[in-house]
Coordinates of C-alpha atoms in Angstrom, one line a residue:
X684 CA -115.3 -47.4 197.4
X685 CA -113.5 -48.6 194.4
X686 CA -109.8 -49.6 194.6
X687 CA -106.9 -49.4 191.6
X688 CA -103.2 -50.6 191.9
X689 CA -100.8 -48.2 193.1
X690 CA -98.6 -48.9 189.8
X691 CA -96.8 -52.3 189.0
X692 CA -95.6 -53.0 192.4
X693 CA -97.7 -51.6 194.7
X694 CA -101.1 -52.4 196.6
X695 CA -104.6 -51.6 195.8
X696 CA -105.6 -48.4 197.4
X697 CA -108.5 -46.4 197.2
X698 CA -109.2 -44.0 194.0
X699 CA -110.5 -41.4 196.5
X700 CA -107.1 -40.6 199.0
X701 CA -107.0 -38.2 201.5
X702 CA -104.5 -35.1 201.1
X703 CA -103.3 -34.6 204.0
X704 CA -101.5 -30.9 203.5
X705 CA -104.7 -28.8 204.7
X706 CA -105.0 -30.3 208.2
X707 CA -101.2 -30.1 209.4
X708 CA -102.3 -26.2 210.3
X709 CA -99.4 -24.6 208.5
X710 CA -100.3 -23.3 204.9
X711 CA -104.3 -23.2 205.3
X712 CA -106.1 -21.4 207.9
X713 CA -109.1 -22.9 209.5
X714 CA -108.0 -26.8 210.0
X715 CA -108.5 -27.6 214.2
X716 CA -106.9 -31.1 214.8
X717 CA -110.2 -32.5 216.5
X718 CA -111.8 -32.0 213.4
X719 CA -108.8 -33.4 211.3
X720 CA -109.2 -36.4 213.4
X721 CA -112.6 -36.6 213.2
X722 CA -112.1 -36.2 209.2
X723 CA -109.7 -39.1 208.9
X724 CA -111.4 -41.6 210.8
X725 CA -114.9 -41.1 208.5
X726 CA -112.5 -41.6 205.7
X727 CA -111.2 -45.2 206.6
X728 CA -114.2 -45.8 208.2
X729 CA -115.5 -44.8 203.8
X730 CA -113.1 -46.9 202.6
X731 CA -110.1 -44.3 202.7
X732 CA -107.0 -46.5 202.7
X733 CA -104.7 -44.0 201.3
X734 CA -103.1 -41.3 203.0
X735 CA -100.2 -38.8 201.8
X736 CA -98.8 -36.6 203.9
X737 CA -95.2 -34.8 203.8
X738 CA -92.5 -33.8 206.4
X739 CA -93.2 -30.0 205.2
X740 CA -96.8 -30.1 205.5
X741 CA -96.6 -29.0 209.7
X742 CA -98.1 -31.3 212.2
X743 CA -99.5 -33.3 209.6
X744 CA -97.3 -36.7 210.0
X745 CA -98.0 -36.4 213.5
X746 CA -102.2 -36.4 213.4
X747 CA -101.8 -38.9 210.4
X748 CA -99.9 -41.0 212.8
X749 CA -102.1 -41.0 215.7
X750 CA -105.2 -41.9 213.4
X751 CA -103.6 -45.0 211.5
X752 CA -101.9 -46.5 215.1
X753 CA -105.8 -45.7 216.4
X754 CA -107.4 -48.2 213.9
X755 CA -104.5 -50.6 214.0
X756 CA -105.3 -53.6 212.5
X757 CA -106.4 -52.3 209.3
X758 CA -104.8 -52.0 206.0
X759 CA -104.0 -48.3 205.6
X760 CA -101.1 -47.2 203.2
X761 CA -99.2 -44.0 204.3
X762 CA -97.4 -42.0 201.7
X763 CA -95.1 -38.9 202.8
X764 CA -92.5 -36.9 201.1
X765 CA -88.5 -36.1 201.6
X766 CA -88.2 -31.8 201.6
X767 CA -84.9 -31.1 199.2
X768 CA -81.8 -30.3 201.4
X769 CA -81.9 -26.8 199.9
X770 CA -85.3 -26.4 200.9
X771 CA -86.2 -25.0 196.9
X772 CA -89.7 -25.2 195.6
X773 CA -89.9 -26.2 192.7
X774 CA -86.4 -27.8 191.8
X775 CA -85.1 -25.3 189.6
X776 CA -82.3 -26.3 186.7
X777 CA -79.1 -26.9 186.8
X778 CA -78.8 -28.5 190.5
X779 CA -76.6 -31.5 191.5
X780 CA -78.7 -33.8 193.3
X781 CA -75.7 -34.0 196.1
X782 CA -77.7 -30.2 196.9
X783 CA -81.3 -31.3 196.9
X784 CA -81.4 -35.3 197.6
X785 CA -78.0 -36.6 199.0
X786 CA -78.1 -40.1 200.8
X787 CA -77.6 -38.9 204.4
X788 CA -80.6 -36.4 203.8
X789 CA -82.9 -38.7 202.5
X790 CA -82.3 -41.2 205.6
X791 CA -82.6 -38.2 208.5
X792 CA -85.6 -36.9 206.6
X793 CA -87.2 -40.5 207.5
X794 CA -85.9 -40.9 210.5
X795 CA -87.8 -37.9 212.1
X796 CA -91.1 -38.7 209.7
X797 CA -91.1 -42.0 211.4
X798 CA -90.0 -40.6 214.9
X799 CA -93.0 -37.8 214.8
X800 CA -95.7 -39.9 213.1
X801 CA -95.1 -43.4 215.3
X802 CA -95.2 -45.6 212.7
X803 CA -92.7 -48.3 211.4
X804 CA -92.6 -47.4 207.9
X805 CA -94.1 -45.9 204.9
X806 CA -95.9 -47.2 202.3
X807 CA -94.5 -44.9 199.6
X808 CA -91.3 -42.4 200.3
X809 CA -91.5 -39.4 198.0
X810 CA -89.0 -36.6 197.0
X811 CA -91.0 -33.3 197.0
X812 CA -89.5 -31.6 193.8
X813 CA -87.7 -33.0 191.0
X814 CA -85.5 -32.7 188.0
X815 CA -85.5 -35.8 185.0
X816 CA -81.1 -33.9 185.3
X817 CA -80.7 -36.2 188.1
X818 CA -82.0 -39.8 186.7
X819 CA -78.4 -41.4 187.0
X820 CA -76.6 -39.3 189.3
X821 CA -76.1 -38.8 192.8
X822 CA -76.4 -41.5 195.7
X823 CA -80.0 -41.1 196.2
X824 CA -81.3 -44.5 194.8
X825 CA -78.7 -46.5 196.5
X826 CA -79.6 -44.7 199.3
X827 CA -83.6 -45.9 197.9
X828 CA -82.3 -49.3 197.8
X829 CA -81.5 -49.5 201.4
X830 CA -84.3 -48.2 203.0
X831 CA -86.4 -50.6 200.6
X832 CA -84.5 -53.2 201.8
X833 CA -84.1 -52.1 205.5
X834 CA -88.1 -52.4 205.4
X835 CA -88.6 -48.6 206.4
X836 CA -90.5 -47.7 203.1
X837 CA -92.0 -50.2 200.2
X838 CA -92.5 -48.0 197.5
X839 CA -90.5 -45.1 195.9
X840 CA -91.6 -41.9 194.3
X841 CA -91.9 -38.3 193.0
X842 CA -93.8 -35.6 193.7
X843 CA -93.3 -33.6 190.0
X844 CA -92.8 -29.7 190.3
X845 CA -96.1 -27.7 189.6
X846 CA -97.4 -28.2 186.0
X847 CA -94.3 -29.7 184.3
X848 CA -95.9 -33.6 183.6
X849 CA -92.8 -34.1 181.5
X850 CA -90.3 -33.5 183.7
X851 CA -90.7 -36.5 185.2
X852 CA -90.7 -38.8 181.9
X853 CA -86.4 -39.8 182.0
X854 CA -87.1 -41.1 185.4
X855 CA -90.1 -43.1 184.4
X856 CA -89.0 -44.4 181.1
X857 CA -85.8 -45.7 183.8
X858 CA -87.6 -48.0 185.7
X859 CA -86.5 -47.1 189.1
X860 CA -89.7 -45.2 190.3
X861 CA -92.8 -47.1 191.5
X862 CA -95.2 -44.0 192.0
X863 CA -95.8 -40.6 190.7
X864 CA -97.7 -37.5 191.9
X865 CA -98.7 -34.9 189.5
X866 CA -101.1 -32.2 189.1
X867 CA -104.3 -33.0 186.8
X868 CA -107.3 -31.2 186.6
X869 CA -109.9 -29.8 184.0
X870 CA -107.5 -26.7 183.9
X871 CA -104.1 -28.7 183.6
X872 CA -104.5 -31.4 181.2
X873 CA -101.2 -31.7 180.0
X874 CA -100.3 -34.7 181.8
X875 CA -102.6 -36.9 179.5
X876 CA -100.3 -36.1 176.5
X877 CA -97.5 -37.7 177.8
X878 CA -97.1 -38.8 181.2
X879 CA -100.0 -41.0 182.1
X880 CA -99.4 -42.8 178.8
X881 CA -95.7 -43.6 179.9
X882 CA -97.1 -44.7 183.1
X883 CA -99.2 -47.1 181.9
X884 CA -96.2 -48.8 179.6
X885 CA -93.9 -49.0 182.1
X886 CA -96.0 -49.7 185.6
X887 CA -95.5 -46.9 187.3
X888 CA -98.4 -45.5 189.6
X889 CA -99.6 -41.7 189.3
X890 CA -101.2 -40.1 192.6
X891 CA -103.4 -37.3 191.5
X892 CA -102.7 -33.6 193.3
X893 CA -104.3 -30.5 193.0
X894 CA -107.8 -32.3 191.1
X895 CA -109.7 -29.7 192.7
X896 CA -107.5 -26.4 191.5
X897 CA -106.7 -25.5 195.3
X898 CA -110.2 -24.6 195.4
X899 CA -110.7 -23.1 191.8
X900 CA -113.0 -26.2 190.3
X901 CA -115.1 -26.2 193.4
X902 CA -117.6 -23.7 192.1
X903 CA -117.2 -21.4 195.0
X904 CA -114.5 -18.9 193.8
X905 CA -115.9 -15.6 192.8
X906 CA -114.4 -12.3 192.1
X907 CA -115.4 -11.7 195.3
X908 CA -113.6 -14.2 196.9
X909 CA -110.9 -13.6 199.8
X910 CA -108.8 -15.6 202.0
X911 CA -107.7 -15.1 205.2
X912 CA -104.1 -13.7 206.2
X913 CA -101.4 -16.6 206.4
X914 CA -103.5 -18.4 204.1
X915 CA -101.5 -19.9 201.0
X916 CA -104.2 -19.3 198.8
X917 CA -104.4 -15.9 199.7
X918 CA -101.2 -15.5 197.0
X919 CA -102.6 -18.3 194.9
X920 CA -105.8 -16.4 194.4
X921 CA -104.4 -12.7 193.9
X922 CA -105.1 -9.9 192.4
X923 CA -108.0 -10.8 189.4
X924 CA -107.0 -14.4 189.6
X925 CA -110.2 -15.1 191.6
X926 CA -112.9 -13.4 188.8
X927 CA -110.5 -15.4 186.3
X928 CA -111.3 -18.4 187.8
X929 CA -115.0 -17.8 187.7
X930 CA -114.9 -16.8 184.0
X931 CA -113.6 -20.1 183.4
X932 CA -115.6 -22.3 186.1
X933 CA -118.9 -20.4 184.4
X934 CA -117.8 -21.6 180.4
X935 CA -117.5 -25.3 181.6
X936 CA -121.0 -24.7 183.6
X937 CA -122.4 -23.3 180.7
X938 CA -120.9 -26.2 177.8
X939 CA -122.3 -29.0 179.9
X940 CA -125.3 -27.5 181.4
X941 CA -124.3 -28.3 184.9
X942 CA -124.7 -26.4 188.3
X943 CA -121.9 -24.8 189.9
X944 CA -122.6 -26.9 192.8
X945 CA -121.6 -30.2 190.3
X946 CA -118.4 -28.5 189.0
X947 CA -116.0 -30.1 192.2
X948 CA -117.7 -33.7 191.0
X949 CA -117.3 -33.6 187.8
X950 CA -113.3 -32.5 188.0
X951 CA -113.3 -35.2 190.2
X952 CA -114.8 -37.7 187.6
X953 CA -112.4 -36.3 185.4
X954 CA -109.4 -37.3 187.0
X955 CA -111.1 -40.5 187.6
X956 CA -111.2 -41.3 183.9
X957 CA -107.6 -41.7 183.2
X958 CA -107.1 -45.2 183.6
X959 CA -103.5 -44.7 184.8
X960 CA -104.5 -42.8 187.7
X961 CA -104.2 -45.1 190.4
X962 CA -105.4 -42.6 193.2
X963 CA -106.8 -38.8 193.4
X964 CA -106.1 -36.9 196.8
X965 CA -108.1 -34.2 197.3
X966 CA -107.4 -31.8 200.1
X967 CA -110.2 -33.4 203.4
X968 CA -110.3 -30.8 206.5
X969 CA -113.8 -31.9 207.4
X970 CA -116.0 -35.0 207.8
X971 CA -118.5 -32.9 205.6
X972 CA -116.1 -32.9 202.6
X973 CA -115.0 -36.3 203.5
X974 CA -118.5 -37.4 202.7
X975 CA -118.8 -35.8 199.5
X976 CA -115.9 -36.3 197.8
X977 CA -115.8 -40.5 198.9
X978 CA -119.3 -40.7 197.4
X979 CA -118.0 -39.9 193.9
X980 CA -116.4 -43.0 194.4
X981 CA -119.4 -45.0 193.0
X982 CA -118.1 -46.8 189.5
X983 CA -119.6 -44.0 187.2
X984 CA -118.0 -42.2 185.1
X985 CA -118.0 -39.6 182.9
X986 CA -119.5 -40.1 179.5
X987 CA -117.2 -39.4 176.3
X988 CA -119.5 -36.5 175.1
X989 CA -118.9 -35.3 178.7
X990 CA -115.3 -35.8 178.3
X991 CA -115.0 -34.0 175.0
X992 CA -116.4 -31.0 176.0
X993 CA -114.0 -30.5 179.1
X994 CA -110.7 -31.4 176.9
X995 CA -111.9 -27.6 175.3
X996 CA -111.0 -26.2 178.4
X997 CA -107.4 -26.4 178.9
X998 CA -106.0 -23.4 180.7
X999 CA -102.2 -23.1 181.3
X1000 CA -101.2 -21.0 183.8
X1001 CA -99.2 -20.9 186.8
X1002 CA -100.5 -19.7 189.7
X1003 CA -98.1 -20.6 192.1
X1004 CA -95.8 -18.3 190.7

């Protein structure tokens, strides 16, 4: 496993994380907590030391928890995430952020994320949507400050609404943000224009989401694909979203003369090749993908040929909405 600092501040952590939305059984179908467990153990025991979970993401703090007071002892960094008081995804304009992130929020929110997972703190303390309106207003970084210096979190950051990199670039460019979390992937590149550059000036560490397309740059979606009901993806992957998706995944096949079983490795690579990206957390709900996806972690990367080919295949879309 290779390690990258977490931005300025922060430690070294793994480049492969573990994603910890799929296995707290709320938004995708098919995660058992034995197997969750199972999962996040052959991570650390990889080289995992990352792990980023969320107070929205169902029993996820609490199996996260369980695994990191299990192998006690061991450097393992926990990141999880504070849900806006108004409980909107994503954080649209034109909000105070005495509606979304107020002090008193912020501190219950950890409270009961510490309570439920049994640990003593959190490595990184994120807010789940955000808006660059807010950078100056509102008591949420006093409120920051304290819990910094109350030793119940080290590091803050963001968690930047779906595929808007540069909503995120006041609060950067500010200096009071230690981490990032942004989605970047072969489809959504846009974050390399701006973003990661201003991360790199100014220290800040950017936690890679979504590096896999919720399943899109896996190779497996067909226009025959289906999802389960109660599955989030069964809306992500609607209508002729799924035969989309192949369209695409078959034109970066074909340009690099690759098998659609190497498509979810080479958009990890990709990510990997930023140099500000300090971590990519791909969703892990079995020892099987575990495996797979911490092997990538091997030093190589993606040649510039390689990489010139894929920055043809920019697709903007939002598929979340």
């Amino acid at each position: 496993m290779q390690y990258r600092k977490l931005g300025r501040n922060g430690p070294d952590v793994s480049e492969i994380g573990y994603g910890a939305w799929g296995i707290g059984e709320s938004a995708w179908i098919g995660a058992t907590e034995d197997e969750s467990i199972k999962a996040l153990h052959k991570a650390i025991d990889l080289g995992v030391n990352f792990i980023d979970t969320a107070r929205g993401y169902g029993e996820s703090e609490r199996i996260v928890g369980r695994v990191v007071r299990e192998r006690a002892g061991e450097q393992i960094f926990v990141a999880t995430k504070v849900p806006p008081k108004n409980r909107v995804w994503p954080a649209p304009q034109g909000l105070d952020p005495a509606e979304t992130f107020p002090g008193a929020h912020i501190r219950e929110s950890l409270e009961t994320s510490l309570r439920v997972s049994g640990l003593e703190h959190f490595d990184v303390l994120q807010f789940h949507v955000w808006s660059d309106e807010w950078v100056g207003r509102g008591d949420w970084l006093e409120t920051v400050a304290a819990l910094k210096q109350d030793g119940k979190i080290r590091l803050f950051g963001i968690s930047i609404n779906d595929h808007q990199p540069d909503n995120a670039l006041a609060l950067v460019r500010s200096g009071v943000v230690d981490t990032v979390q942004v989605i970047y992937n072969i489809f959504d590149q846009a974050p390399a224009d701006n973003l990661l550059p201003a991360c790199e000036e100014h220290g800040v560490g950017v936690i890679v989401r979504v590096a896999l397309d919720e399943g899109g740059l896996t190779g497996n979606i067909t226009k025959d694909t289906t999802f389960p009901e109660g599955d989030f993806r069964q809306r992500y992957f609607r209508d002729d979203r799924p035969a989309q998706v192949e369209q695409h995944v078959d034109a970066i096949v074909a340009d690099l003369g690759i098998g659609r079983d190497q498509v979810a490795e080479t958009a990890l690579r990709f990510v990997l090749s930023a140099p500000a990206v300090s971590t990519v957390i791909p969703g892990m709900r079995s020892v099987r993908n575990v495996e797979r996806n911490t092997a990538l972690s091997d030093g190589r990367a993606l040649g510039a040929d390689q990489l010139a080919v894929l920055a043809k295949h920019r697709w903007q879309r939002n598929f979340y909405s």
